[in-house]
PDB file of C-alpha atoms and ligand atoms in Angstrom:
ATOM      1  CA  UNK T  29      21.258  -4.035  23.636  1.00  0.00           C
ATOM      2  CA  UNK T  30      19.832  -1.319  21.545  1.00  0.00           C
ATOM      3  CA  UNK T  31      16.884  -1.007  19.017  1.00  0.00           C
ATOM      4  CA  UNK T  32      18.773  -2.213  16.139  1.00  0.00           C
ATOM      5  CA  UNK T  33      20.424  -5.145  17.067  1.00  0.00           C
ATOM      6  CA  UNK T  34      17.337  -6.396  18.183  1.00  0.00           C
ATOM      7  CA  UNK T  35      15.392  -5.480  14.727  1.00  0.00           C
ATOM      8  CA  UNK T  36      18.408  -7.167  12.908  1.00  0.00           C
ATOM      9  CA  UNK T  37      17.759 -10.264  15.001  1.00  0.00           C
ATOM     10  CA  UNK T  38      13.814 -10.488  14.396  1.00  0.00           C
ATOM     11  CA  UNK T  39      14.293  -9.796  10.946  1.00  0.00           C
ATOM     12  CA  UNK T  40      16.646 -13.048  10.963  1.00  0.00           C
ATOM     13  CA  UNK T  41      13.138 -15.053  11.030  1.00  0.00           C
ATOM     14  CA  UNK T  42      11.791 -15.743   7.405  1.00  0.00           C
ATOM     15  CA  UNK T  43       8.352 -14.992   7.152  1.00  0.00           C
ATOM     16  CA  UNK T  44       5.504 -14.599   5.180  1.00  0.00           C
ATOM     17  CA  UNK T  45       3.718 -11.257   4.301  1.00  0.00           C
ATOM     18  CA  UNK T  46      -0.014 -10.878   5.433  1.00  0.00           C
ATOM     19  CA  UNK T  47      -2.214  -7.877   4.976  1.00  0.00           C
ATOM     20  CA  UNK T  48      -4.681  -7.982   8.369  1.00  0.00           C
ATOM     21  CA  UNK T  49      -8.152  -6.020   7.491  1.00  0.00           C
ATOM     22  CA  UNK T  50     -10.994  -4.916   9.323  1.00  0.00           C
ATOM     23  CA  UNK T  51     -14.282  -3.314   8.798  1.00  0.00           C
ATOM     24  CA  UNK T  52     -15.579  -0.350  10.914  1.00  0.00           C
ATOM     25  CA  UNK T  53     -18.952   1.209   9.744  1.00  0.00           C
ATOM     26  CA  UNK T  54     -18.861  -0.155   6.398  1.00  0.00           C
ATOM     27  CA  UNK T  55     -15.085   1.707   6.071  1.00  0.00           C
ATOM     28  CA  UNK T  56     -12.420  -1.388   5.442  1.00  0.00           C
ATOM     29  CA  UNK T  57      -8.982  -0.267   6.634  1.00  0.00           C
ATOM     30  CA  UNK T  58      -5.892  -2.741   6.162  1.00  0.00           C
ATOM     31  CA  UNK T  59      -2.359  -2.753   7.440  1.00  0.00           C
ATOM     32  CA  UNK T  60       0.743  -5.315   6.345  1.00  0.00           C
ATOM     33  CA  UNK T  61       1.902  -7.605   9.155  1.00  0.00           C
ATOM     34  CA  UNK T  62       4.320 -10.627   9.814  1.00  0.00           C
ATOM     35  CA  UNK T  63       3.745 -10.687  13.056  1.00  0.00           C
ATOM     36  CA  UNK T  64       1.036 -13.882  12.798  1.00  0.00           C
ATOM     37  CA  UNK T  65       0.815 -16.951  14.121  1.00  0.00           C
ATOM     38  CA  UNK T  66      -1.183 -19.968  14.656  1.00  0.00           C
ATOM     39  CA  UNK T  67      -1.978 -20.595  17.908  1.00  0.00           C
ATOM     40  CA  UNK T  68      -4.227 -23.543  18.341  1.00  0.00           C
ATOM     41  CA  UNK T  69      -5.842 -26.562  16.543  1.00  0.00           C
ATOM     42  CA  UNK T  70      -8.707 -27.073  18.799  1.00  0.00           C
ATOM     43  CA  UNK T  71     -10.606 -24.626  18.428  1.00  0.00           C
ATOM     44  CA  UNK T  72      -8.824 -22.646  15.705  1.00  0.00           C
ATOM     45  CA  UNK T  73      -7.287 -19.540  16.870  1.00  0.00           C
ATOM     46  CA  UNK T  74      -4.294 -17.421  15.643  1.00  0.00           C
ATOM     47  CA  UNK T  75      -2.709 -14.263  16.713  1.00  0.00           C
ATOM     48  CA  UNK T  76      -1.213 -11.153  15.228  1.00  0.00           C
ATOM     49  CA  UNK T  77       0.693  -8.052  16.807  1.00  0.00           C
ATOM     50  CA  UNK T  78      -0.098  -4.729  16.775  1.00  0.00           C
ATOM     51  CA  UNK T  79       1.262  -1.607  17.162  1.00  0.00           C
ATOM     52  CA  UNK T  80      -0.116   1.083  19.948  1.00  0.00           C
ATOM     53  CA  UNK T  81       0.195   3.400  16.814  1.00  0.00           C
ATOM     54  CA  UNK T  82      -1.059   1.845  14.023  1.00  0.00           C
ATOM     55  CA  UNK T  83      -4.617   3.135  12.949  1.00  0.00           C
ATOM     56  CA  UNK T  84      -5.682  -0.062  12.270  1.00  0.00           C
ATOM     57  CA  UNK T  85      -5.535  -1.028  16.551  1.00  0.00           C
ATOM     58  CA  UNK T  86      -8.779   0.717  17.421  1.00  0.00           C
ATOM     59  CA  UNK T  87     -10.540  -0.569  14.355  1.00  0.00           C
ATOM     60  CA  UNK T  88     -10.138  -4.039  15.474  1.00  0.00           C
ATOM     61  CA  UNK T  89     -11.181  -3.230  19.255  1.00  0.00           C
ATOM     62  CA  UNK T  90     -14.644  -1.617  17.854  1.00  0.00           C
ATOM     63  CA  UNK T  91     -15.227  -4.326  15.258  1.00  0.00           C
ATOM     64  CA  UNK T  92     -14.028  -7.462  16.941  1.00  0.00           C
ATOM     65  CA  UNK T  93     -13.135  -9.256  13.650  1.00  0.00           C
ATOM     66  CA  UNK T  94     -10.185  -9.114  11.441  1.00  0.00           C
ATOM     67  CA  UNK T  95      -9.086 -11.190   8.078  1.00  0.00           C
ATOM     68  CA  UNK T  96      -5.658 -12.663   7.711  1.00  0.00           C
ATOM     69  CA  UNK T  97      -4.683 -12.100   3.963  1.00  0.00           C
ATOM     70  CA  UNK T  98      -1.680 -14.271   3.630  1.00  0.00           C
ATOM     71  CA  UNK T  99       0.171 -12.594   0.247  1.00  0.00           C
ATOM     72  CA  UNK T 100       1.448 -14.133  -3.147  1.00  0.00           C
ATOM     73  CA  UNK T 101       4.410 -13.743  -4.008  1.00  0.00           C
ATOM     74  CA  UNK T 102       3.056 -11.518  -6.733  1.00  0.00           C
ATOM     75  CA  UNK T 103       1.323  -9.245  -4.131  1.00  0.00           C
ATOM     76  CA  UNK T 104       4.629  -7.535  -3.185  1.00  0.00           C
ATOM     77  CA  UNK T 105       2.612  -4.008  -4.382  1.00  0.00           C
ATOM     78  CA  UNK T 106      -0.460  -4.800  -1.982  1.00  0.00           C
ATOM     79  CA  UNK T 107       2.044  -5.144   1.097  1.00  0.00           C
ATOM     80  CA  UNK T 108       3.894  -1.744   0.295  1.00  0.00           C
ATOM     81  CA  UNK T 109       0.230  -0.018  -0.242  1.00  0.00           C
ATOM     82  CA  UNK T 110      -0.753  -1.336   3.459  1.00  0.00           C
ATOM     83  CA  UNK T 111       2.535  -0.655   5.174  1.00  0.00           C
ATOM     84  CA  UNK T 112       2.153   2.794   3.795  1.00  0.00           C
ATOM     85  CA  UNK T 113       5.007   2.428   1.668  1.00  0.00           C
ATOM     86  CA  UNK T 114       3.523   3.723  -1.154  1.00  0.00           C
ATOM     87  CA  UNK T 115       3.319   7.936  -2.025  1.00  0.00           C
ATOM     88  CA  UNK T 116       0.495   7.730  -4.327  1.00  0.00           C
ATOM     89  CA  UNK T 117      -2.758   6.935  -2.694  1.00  0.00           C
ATOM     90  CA  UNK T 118      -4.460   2.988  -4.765  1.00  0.00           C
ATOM     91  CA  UNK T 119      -7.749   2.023  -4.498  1.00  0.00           C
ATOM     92  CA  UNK T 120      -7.817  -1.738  -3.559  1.00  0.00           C
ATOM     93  CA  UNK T 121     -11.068  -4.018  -4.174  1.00  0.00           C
ATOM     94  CA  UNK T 122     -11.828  -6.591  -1.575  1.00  0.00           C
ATOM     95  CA  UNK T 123     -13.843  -9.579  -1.799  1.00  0.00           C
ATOM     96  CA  UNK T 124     -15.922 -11.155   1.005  1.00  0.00           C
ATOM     97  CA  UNK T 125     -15.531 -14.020   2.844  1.00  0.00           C
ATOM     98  CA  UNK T 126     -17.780 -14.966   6.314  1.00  0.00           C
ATOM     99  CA  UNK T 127     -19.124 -11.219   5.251  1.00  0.00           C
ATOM    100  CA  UNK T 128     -15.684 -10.192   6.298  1.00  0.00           C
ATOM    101  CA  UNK T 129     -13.110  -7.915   3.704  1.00  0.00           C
ATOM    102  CA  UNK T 130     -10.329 -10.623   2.367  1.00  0.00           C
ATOM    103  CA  UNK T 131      -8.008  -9.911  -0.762  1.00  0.00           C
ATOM    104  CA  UNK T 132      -8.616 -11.757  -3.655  1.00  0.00           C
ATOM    105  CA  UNK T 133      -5.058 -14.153  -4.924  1.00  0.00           C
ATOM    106  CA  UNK T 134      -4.264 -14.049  -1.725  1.00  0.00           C
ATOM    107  CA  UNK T 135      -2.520 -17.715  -0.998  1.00  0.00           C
ATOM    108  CA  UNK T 136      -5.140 -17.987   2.479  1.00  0.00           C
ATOM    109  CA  UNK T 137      -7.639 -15.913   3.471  1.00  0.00           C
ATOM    110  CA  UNK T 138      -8.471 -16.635   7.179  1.00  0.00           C
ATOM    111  CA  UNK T 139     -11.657 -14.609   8.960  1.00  0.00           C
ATOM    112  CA  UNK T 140     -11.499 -14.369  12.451  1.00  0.00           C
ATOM    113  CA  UNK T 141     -13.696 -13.011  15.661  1.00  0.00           C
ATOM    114  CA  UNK T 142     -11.444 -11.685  18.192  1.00  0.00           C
ATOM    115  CA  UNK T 143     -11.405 -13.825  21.082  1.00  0.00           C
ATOM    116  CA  UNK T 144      -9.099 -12.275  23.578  1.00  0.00           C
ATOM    117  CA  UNK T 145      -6.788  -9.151  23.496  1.00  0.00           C
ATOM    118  CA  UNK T 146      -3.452  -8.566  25.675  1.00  0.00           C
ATOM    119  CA  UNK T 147      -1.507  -5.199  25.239  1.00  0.00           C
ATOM    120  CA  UNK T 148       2.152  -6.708  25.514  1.00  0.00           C
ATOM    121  CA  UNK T 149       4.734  -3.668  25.595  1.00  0.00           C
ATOM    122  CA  UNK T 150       3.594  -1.591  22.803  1.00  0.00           C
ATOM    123  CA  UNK T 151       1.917  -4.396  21.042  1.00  0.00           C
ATOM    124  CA  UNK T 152      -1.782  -5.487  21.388  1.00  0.00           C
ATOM    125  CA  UNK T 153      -1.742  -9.081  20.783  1.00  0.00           C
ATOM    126  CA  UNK T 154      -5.339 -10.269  19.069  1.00  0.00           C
ATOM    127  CA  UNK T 155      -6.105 -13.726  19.248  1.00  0.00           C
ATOM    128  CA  UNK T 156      -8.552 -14.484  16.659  1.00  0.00           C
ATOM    129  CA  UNK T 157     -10.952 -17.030  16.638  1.00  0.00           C
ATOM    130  CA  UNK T 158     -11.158 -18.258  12.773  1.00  0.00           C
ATOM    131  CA  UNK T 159     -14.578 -18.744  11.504  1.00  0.00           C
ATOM    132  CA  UNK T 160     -13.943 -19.767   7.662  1.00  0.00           C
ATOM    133  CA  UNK T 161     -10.864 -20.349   5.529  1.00  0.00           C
ATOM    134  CA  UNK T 162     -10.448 -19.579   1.895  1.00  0.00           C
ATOM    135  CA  UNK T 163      -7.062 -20.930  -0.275  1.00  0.00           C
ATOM    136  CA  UNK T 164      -5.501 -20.423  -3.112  1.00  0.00           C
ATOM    137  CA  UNK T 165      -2.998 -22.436  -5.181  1.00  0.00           C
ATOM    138  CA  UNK T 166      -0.272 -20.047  -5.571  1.00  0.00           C
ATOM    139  CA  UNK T 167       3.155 -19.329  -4.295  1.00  0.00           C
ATOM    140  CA  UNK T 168       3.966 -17.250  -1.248  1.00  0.00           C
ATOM    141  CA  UNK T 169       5.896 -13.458  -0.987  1.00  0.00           C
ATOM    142  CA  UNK T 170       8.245 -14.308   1.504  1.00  0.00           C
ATOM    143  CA  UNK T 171      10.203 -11.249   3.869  1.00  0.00           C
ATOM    144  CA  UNK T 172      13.420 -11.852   5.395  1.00  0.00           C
ATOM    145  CA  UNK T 173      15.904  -9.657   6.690  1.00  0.00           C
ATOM    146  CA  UNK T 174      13.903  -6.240   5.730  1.00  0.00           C
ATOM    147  CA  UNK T 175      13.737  -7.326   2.007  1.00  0.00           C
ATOM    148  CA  UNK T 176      10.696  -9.012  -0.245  1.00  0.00           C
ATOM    149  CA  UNK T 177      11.936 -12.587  -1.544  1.00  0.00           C
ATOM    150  CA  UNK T 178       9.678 -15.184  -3.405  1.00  0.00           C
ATOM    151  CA  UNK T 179      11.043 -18.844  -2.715  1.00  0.00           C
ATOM    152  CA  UNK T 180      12.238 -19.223  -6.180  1.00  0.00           C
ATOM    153  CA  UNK T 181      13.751 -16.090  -6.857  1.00  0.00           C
ATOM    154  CA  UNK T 182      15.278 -13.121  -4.892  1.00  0.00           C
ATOM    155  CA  UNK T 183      13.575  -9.737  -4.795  1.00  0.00           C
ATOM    156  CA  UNK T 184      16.086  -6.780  -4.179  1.00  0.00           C
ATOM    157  CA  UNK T 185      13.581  -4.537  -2.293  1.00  0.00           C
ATOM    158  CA  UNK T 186      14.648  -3.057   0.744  1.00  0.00           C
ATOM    159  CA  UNK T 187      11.851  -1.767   3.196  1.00  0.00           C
TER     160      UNK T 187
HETATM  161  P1  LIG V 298      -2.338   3.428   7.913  1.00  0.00           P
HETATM  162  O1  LIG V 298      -0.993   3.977   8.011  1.00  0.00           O
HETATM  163  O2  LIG V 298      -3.517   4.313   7.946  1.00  0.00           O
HETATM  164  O3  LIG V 298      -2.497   2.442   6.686  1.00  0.00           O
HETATM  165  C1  LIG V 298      -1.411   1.873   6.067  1.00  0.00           C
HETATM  166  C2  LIG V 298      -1.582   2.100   4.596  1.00  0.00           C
HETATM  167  O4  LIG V 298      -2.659   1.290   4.126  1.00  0.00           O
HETATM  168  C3  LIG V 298      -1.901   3.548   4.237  1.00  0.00           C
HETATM  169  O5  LIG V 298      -1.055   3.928   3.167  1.00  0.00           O
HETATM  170  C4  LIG V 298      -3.351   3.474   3.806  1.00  0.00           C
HETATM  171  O6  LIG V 298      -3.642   4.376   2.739  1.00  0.00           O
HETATM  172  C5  LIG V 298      -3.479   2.058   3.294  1.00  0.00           C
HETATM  173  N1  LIG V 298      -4.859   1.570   3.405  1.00  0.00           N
HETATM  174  C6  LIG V 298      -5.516   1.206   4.539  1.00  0.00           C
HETATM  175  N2  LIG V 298      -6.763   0.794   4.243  1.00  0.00           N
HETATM  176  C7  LIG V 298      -6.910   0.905   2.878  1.00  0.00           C
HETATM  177  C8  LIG V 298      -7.969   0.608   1.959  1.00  0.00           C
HETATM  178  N3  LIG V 298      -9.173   0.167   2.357  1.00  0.00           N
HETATM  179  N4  LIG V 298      -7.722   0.790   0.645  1.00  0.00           N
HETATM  180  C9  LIG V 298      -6.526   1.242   0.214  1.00  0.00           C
HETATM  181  N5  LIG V 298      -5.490   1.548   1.017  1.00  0.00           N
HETATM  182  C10 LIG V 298      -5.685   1.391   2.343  1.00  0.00           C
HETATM  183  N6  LIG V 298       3.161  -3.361  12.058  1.00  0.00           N
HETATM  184  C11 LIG V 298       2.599  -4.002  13.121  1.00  0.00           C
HETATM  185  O7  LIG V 298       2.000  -3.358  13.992  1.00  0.00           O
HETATM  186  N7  LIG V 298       2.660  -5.379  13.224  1.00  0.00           N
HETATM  187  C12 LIG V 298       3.302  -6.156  12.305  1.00  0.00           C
HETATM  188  O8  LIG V 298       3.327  -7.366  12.419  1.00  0.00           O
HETATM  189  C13 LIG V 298       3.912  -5.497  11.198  1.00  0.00           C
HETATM  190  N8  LIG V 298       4.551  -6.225  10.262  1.00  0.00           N
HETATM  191  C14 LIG V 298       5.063  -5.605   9.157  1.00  0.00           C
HETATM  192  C15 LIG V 298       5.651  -6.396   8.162  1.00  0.00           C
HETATM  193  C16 LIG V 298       6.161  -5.806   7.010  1.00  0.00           C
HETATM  194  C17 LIG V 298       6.790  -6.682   5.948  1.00  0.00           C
HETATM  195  C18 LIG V 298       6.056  -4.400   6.847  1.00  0.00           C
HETATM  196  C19 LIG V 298       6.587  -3.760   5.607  1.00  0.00           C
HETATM  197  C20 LIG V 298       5.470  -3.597   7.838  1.00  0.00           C
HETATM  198  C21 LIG V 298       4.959  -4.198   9.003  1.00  0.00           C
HETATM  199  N9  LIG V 298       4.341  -3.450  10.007  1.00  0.00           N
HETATM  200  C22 LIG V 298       3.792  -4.083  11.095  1.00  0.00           C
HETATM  201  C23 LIG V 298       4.243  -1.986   9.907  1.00  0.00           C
HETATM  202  C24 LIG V 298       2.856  -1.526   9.419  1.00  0.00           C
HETATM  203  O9  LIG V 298       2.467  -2.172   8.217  1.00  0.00           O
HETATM  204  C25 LIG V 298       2.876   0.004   9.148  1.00  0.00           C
HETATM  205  O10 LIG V 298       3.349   0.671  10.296  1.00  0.00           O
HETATM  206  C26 LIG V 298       1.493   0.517   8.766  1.00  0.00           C
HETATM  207  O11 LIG V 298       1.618   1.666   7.971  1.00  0.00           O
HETATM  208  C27 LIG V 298       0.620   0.893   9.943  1.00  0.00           C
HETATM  209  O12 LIG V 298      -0.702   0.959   9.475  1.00  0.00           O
HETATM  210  P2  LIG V 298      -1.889   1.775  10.155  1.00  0.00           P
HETATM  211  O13 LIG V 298      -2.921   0.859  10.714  1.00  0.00           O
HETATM  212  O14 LIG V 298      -1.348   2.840  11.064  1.00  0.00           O
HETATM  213  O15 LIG V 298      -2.641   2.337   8.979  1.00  0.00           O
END
């Protein structure tokens, strides 16, 4: 089985858009992700994937906390600007919640403590332990099969 095939299948799973963030030194650094999940009910924990060479990987080891920013379906531009999908370089605002960086409109803003980490292939898995919740009424972004979609209309952006 090669690369593709098995990127063609993963994409095959709808899924929102979330933009993870962390804080290192008072420097917030963010990166797009679908790879989230919750995990458990009691006590509240979720996971998200990393890559071994996204920036963002050693941020989250030194800080121990991360936000889940789960995106509008009007955020499309915020999830291109933190997959690095953007040339030109935007300066993005972020509010606070639990003292932690979260993206205003966002449809949920979860803050989390990292509770455990397992490197998984070349993935660190962080399961976060969530420590406040913030949500929005508003409608989801929604990625499926490497394009942006809303669930009302269809957005013809290929990544
Ligand atoms: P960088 O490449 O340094 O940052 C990414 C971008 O965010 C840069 O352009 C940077 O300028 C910008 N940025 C960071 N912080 C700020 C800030 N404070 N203000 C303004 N701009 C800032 N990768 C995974 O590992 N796991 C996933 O689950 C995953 N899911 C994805 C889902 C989608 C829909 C997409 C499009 C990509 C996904 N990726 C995922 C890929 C990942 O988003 C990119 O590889 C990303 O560029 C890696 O980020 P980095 O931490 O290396 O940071």
């Amino acid at each position: 089985m090669d690369d593709r095939k098995f990127r063609t299948a993963m994409g095959k799973f709808a899924t929102g858009v979330t933009v993870i963030a962390t804080e290192v030194e008072g420097d917030v650094h963010g990166m797009t992700a679908n790879a989230f999940m919750s995990v458990s009910l009691d006590p509240k924990l979720v996971v998200v994937s990393i890559g071994e060479k996204a920036k963002i990987l050693n941020k989250i080891k030194e800080s121990k906390i991360f936000t889940v920013n789960i995106l509008a379906a009007d955020q499309q531009e915020l999830s291109m600007i933190f997959a690095g999908q953007l040339k030109e370089h935007k300066e993005v605002t972020f509010d606070r919640l639990d003292g932690k960086p979260v993206l205003a409109g966002a449809v949920a803003q979860i803050a989390c403590e990292v509770s455990a980490e397992h490197v998984e292939g070349d993935h660190t898995l962080f399961i976060g332990k969530v420590t406040d919740i913030h949500l929005e009424d508003a409608e989801p972004l929604v990625f499926y099969s490497g394009k942006y979609r809303s669930l009302t209309e269809e957005k013809a952006v290929t990544v």
